XYZ file of N, CA, C and O in Angstrom:
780
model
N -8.997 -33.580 126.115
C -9.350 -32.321 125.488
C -9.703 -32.611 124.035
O -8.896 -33.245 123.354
N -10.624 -32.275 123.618
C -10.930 -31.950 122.162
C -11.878 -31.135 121.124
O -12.905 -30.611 121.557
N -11.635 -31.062 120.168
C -12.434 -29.623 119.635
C -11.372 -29.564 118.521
O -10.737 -30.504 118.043
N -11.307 -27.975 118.148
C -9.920 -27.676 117.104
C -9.040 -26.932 117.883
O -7.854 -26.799 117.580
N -9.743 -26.253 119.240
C -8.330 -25.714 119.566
C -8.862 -23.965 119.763
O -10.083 -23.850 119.649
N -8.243 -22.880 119.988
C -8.137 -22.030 120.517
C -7.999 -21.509 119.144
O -7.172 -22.078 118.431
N -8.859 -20.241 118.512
C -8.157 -19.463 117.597
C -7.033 -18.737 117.769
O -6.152 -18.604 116.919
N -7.044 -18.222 118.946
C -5.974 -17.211 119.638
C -5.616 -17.238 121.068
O -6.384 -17.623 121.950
N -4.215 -16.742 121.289
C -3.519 -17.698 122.628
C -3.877 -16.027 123.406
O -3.450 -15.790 124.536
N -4.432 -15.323 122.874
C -4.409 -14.184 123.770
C -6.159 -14.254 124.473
O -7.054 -14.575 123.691
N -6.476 -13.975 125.768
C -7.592 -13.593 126.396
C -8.066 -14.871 126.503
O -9.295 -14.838 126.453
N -7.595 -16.110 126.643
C -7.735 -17.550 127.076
C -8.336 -17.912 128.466
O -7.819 -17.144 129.277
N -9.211 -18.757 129.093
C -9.531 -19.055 130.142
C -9.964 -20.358 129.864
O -10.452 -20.881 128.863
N -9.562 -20.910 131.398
C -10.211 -22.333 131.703
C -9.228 -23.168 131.062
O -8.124 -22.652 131.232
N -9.157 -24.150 130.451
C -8.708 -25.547 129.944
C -7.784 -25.014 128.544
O -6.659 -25.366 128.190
N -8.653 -24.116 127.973
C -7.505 -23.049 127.119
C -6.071 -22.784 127.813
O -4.901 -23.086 127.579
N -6.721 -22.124 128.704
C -5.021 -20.967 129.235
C -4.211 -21.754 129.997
O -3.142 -21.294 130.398
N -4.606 -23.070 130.309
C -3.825 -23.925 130.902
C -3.167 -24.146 129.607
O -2.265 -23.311 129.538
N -3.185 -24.762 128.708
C -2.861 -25.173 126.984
C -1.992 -24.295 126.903
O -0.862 -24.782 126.946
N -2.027 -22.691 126.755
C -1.654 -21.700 126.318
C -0.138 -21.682 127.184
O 1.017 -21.612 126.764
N -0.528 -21.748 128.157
C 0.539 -21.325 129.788
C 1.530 -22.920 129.743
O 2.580 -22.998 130.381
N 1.156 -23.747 129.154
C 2.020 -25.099 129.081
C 2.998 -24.844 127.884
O 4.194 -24.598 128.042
N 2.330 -24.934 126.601
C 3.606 -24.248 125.468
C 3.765 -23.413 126.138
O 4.301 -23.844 127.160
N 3.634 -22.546 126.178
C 4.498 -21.322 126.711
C 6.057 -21.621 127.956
O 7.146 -21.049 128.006
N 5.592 -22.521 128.622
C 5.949 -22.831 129.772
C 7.440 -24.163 129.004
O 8.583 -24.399 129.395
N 6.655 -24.681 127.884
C 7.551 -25.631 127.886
C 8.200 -25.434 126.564
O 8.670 -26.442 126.035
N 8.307 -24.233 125.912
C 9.038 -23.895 125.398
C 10.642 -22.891 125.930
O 11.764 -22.846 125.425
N 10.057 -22.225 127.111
C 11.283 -21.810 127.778
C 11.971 -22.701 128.853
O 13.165 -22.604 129.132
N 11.415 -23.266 129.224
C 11.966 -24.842 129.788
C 13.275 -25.473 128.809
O 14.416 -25.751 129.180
N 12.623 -25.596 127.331
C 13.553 -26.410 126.699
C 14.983 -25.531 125.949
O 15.992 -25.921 125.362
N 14.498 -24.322 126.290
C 15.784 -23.084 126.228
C 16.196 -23.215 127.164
O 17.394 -22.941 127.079
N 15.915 -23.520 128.220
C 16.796 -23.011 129.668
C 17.255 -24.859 130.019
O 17.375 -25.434 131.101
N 17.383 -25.268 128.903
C 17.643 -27.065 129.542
C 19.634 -27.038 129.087
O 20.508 -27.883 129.284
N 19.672 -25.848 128.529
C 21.348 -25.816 128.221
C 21.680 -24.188 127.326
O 21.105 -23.740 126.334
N 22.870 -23.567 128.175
C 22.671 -22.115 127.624
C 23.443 -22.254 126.342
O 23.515 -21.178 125.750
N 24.133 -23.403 125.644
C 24.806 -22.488 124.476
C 23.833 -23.634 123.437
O 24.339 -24.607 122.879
N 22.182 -23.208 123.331
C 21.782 -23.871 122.200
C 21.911 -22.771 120.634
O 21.585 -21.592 120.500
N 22.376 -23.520 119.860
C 23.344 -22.515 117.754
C 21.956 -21.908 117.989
O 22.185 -20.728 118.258
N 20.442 -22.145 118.030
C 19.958 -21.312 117.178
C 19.608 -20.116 118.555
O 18.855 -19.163 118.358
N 20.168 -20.317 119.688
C 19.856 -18.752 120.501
C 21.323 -18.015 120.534
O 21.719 -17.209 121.375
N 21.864 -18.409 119.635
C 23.622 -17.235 119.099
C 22.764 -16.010 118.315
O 21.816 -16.121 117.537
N 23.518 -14.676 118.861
C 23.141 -13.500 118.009
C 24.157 -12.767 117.997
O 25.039 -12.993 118.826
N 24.311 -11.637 117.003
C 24.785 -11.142 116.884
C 24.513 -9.595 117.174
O 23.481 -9.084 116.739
N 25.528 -8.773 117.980
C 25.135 -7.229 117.902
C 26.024 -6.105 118.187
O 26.718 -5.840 119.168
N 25.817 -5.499 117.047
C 26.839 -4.006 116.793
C 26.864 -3.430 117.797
O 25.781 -3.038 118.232
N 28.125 -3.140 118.581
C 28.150 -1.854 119.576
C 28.995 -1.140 119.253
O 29.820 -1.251 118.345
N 28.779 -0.088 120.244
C 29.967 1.169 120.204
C 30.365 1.256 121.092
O 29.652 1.967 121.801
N 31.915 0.625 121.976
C 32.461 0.979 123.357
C 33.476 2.496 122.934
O 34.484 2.761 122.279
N 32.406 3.242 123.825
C 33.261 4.408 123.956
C 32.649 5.043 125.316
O 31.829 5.950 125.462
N 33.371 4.206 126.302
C 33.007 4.156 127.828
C 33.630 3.730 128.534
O 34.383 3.048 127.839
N 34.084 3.535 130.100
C 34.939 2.271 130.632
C 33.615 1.354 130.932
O 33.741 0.169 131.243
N 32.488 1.914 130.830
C 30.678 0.951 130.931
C 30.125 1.142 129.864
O 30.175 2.198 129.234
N 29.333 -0.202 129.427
C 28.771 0.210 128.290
C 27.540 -1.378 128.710
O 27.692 -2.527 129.126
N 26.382 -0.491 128.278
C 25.281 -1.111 128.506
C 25.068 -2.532 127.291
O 24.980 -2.204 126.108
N 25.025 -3.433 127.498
C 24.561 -4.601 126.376
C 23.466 -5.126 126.388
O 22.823 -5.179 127.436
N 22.953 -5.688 125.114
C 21.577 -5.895 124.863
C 21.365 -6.726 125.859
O 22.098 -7.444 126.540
N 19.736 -6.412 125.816
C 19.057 -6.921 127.270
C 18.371 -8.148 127.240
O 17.867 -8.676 128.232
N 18.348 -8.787 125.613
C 18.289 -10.152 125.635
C 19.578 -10.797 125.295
O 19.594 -11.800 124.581
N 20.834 -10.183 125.852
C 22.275 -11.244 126.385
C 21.958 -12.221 127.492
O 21.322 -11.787 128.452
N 22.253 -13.236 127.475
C 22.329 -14.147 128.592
C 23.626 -14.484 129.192
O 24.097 -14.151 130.280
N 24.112 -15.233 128.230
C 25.917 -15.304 127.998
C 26.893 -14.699 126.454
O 26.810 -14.965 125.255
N 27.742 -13.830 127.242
C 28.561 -13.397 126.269
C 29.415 -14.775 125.819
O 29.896 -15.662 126.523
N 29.407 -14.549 123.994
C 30.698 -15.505 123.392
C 31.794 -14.565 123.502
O 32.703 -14.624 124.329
N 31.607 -13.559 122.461
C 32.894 -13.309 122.288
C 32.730 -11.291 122.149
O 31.814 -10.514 122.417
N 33.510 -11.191 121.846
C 33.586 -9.340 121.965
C 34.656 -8.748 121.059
O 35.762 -8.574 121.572
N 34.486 -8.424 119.815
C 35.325 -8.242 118.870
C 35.188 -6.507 118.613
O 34.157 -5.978 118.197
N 36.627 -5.665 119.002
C 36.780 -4.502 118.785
C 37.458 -4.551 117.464
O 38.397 -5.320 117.254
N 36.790 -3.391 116.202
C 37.584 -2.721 115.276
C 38.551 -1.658 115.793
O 38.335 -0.721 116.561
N 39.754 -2.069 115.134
C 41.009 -0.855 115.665
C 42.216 -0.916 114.611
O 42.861 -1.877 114.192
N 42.286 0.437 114.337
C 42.905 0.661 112.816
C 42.587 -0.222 111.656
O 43.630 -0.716 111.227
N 41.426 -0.641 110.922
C 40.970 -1.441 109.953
C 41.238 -3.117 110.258
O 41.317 -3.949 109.354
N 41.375 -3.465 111.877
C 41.762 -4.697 112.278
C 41.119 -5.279 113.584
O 41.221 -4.776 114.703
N 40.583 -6.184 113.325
C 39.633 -6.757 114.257
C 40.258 -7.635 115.471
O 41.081 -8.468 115.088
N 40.041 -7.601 116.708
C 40.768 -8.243 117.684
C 39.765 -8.365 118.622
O 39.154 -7.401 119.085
N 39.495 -9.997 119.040
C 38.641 -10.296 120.114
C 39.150 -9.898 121.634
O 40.094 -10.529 122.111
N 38.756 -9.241 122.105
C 39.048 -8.774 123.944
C 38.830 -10.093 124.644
O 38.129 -11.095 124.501
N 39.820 -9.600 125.526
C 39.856 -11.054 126.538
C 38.620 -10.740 127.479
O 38.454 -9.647 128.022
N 37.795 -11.799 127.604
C 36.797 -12.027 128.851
C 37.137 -12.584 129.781
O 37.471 -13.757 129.613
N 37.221 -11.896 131.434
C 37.366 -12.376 132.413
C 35.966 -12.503 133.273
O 35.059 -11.706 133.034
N 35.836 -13.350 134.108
C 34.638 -13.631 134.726
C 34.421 -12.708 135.931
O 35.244 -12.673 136.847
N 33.437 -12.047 135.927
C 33.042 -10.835 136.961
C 34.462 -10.203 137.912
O 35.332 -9.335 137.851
N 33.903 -11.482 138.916
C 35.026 -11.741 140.073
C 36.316 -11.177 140.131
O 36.770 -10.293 140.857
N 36.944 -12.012 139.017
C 38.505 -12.070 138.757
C 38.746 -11.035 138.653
O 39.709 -10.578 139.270
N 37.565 -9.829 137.402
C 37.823 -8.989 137.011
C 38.421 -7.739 137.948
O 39.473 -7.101 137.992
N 36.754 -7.760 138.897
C 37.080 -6.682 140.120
C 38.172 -6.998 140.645
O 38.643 -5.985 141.163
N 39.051 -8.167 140.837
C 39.708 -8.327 141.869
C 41.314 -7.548 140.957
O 42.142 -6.745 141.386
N 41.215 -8.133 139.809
C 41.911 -7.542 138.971
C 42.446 -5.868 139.003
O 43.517 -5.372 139.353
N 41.544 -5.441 138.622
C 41.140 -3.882 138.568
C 40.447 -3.090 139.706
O 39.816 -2.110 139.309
N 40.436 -3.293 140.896
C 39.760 -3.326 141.770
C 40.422 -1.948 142.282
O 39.491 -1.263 142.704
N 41.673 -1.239 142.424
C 42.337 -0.714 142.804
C 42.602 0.359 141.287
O 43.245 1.393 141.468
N 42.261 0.154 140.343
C 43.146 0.793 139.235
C 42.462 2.120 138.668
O 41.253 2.278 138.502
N 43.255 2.843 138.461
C 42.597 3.901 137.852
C 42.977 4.439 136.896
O 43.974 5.065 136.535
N 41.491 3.929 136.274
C 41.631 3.861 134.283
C 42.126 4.760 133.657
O 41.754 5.874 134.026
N 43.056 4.726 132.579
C 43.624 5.439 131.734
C 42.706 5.257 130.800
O 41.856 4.367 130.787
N 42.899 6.244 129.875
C 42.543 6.325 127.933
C 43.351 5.220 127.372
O 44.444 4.788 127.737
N 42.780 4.954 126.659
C 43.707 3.287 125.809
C 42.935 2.674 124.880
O 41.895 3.214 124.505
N 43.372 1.381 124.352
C 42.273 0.685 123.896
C 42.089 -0.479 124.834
O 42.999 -0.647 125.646
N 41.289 -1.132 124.857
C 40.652 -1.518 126.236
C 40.816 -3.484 125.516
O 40.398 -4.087 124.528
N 41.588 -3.788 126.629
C 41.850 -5.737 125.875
C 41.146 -6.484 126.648
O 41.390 -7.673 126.442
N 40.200 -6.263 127.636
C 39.787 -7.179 128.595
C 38.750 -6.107 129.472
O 38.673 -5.025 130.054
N 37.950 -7.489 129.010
C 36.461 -6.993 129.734
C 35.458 -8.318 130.111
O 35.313 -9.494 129.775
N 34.759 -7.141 131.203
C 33.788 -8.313 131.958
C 32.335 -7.787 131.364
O 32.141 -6.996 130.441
N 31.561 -8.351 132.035
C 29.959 -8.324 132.004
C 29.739 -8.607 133.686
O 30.267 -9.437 134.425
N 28.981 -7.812 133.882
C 27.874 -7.648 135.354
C 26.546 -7.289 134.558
O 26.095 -6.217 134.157
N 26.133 -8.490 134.491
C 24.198 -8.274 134.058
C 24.505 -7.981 132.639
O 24.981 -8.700 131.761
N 23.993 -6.366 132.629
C 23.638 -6.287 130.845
C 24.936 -5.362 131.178
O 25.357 -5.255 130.026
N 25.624 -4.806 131.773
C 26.627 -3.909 131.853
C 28.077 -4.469 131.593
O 28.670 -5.045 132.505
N 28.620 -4.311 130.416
C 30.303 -4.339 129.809
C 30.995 -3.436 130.755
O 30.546 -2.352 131.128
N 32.211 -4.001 131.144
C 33.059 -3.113 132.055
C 34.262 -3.627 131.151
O 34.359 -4.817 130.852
N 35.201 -2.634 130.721
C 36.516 -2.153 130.414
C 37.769 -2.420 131.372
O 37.747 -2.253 132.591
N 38.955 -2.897 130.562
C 40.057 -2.977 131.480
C 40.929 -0.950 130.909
O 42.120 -0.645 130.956
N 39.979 -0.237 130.550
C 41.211 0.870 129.977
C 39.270 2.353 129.600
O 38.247 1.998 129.013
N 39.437 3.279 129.993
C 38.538 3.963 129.263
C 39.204 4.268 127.749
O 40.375 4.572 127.523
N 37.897 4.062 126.586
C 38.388 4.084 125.709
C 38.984 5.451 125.254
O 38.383 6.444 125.664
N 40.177 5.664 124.392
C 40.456 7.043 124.235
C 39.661 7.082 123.046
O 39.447 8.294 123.037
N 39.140 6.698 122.160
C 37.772 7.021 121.177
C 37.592 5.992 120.829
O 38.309 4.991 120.834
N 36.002 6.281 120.294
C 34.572 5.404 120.085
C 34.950 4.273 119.152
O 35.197 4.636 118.003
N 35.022 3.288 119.345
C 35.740 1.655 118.841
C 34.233 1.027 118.281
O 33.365 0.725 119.100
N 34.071 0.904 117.174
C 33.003 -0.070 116.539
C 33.301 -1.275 117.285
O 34.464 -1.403 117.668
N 32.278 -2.380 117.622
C 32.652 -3.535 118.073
C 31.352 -4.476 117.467
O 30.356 -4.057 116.877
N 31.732 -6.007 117.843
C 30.698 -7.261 117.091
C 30.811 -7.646 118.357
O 31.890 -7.790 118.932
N 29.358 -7.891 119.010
C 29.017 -8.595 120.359
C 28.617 -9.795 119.818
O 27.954 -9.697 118.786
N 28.900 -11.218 120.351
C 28.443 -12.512 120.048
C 28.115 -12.867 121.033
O 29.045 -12.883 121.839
N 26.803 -13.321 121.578
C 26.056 -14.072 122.516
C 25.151 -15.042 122.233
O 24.819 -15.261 121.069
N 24.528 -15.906 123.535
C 23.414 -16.815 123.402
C 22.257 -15.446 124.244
O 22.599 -14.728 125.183
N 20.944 -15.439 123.564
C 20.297 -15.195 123.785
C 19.820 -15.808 124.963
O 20.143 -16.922 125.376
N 18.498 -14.475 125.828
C 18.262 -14.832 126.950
C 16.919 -15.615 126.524
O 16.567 -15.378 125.368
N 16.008 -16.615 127.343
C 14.802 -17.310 126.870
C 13.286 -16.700 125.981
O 12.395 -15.916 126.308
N 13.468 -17.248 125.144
C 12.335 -16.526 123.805
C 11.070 -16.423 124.973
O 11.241 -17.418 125.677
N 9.980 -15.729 125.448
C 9.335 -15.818 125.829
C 7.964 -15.743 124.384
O 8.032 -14.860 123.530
N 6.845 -16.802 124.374
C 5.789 -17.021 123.405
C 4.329 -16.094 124.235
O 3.709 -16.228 125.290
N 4.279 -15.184 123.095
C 3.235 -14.205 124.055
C 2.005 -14.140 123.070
O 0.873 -14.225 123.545
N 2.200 -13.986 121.659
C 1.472 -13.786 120.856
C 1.308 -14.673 120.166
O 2.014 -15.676 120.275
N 0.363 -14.582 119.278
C -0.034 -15.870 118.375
C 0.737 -15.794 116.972
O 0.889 -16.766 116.234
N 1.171 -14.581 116.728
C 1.979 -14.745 115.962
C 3.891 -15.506 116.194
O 4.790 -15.944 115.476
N 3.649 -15.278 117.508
C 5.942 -15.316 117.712
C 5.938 -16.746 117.236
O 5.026 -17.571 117.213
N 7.385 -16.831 116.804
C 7.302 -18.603 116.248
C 8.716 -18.585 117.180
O 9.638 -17.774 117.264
N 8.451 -19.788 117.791
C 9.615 -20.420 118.200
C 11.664 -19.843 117.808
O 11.302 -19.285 116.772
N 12.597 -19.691 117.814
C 13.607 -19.862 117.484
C 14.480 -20.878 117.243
O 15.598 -20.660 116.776
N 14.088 -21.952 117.511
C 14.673 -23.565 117.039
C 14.331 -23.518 115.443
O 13.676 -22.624 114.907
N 14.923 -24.701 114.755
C 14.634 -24.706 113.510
C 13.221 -25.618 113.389
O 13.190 -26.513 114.233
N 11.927 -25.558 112.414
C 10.146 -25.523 112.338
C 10.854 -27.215 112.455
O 10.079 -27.795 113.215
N 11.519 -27.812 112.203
C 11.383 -29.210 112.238
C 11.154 -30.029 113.998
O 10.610 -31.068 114.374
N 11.823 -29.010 114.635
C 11.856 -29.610 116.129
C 10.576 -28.661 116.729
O 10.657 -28.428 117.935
N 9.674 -28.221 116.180
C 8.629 -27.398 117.113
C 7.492 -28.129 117.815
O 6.558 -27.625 118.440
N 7.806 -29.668 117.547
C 7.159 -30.440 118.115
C 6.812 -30.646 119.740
O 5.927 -30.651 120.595
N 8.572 -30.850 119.394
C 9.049 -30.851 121.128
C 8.532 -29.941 122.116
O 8.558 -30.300 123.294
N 7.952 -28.539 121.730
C 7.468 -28.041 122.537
C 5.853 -28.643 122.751
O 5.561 -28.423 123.926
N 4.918 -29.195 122.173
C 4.199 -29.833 121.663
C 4.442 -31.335 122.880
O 3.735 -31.717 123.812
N 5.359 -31.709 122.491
C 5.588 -33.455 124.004
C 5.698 -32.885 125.212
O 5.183 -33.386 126.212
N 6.538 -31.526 125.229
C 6.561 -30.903 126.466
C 5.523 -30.346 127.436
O 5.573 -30.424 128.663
N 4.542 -29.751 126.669
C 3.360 -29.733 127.034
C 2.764 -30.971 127.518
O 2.440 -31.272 128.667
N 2.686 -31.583 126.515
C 1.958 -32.915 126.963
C 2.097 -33.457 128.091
O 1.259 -34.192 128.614
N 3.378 -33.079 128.654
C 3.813 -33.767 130.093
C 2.816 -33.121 131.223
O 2.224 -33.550 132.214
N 2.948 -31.814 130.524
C 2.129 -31.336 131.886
C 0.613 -31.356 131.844
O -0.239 -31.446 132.728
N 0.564 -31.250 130.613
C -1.156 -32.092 130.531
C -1.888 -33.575 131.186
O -2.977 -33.822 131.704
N -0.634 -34.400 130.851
C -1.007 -35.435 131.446
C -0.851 -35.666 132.906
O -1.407 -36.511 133.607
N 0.006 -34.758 133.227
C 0.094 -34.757 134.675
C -1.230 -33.889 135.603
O -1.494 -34.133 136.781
N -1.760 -33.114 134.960
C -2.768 -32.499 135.042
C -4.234 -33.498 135.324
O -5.115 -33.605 136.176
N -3.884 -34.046 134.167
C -5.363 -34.725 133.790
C -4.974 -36.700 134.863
O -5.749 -37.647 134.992
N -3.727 -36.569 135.302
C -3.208 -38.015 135.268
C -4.175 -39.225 134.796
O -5.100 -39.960 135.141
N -2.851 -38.732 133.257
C -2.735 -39.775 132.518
C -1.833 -40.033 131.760
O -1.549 -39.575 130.653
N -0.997 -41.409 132.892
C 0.302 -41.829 132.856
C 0.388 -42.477 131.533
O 1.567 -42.718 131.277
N -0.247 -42.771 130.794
C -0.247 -43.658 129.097
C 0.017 -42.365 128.547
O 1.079 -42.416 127.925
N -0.467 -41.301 128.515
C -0.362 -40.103 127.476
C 1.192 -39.826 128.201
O 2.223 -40.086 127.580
N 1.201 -39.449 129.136
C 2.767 -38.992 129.959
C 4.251 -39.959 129.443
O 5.433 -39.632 129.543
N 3.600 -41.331 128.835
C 4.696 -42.055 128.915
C 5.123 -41.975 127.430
O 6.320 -42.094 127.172
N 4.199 -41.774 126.404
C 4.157 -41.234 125.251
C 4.676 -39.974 124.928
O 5.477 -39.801 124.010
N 4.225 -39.050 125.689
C 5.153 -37.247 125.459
C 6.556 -37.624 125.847
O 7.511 -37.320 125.131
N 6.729 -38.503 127.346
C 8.255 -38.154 127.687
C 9.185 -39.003 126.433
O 10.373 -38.684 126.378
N 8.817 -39.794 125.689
C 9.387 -40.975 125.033
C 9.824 -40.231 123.543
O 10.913 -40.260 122.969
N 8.499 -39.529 123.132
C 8.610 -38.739 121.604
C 9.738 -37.546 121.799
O 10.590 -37.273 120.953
N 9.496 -36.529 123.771
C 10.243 -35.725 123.887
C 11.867 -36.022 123.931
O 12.757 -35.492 123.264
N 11.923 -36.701 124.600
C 13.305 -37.703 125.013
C 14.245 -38.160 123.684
O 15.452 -37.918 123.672
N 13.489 -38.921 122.446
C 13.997 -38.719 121.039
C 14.333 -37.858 120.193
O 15.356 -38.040 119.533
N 13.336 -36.416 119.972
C 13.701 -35.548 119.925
C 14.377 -34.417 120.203
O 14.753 -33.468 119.514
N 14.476 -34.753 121.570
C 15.466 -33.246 122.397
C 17.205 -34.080 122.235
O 18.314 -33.561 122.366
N 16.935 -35.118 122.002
C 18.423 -36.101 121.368
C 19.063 -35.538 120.281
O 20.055 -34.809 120.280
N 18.395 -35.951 119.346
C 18.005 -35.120 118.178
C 18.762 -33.374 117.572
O 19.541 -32.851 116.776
N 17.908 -33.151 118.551
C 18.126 -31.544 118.945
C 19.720 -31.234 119.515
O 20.426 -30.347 119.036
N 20.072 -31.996 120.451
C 21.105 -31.247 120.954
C 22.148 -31.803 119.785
O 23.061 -31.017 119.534
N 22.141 -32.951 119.092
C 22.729 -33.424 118.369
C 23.293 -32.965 117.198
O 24.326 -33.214 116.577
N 22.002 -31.959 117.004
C 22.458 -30.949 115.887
C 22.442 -29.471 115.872
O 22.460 -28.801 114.840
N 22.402 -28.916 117.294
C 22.587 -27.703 117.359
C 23.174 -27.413 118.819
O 22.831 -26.453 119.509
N 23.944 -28.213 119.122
C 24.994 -27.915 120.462
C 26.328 -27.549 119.598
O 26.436 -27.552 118.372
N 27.145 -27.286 120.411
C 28.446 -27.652 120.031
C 29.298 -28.324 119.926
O 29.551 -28.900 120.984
N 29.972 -28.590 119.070
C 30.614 -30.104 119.437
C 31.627 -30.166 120.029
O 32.576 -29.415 119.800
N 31.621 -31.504 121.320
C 32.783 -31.441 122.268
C 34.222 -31.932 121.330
O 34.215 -32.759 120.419
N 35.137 -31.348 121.724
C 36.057 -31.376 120.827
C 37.419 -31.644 121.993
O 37.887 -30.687 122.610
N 37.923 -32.990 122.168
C 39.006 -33.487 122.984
C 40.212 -32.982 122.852
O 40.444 -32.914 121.645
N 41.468 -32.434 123.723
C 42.310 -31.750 123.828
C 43.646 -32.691 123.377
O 44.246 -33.742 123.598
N 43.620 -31.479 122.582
C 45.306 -32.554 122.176
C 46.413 -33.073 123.286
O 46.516 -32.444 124.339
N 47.194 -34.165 123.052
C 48.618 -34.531 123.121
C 48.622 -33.582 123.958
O 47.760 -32.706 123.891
N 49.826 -33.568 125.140
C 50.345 -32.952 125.755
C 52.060 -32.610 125.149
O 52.834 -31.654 125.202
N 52.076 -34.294 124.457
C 53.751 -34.685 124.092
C 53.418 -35.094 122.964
O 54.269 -35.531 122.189
């Protein structure tokens, strides 16, 4: 391929929209290669005053779930779907303040209906950035936007097969996505002593 390139990723055809549909393609690829990447953490204000309460619809995985109650902040216990129903499966909710909650999809479920409206801090990993416009920029930090860039390349060269260009993207990608997790995963952190 050569030329300068596409002014705009919108109304693309032919050898373009393949280009277009590859970043695109291999930028949510490299989001969906591990769900707790630092720069897809967000943050978002709710109000549980429900035993359901709807959560943002780009949640993927909940971190954490922090209710205000009397000028004092306390993270709710998260149980995993399952446990939950099996938990509460039988119970019938009182007014309270509510210590334990699940997620089904974008829907918060309560161990208590709240007896009034509780400010709360939702912490999650975002669900995959989808690149639509020519303006959206990536969510990684501009130094790794390459990688989407080798990622492509893979499928270009697989396209065009040409295993010299292919062995070059996977090699630059492979260093960099190192790189990457290196400085925006979390760090595994070994469990203390027992004794």
């Amino acid at each position: 391929m050569s030329g300068t390139g596409p002014a705009s990723v919108v109304g693309q055809h032919g050898e373009y929209k393949l280009v277009v549909d590859w970043i695109a393609q291999a930028w949510v690829e490299i989001q969906a290669s591990t769900p707790d990447w630092e720069f897809m953490r967000k943050d978002a204000a709710l109000v549980v005053d429900a035993q359901k309460i709807s959560l943002p619809t780009d949640c993927a995985l909940p971190i954490a779930l922090v209710l205000e109650h009397q000028g004092q902040k306390r993270e709710l216990f998260h149980l995993p779907y399952g446990e939950f129903r099996e938990r509460y499966r039988l119970t019938v909710f009182g007014l309270g303040l509510p210590v334990v909650w699940t997620n089904a999809g974008h829907v918060a479920h309560f161990s208590a209906i709240p007896d009034q409206p509780y400010s709360a801090e939702l912490e999650y990993y975002r669900t995959p950035q989808i690149l639509t416009e020519g303006v959206d920029t990536p969510l990684m930090p501009e130094r790794f936007h390459m990688l989407i860039v080798y990622k492509a390349m893979e499928y270009y060269a697989l396209y065009e097969n040409a295993p010299e260009v292919l062995a070059r993207a996977r090699q630059s990608y492979n260093e960099n996505i190192s790189e990457l997790s290196r400085s925006y995963r979390p760090a595994i952190s070994l469990a203390r002593p027992l004794v």
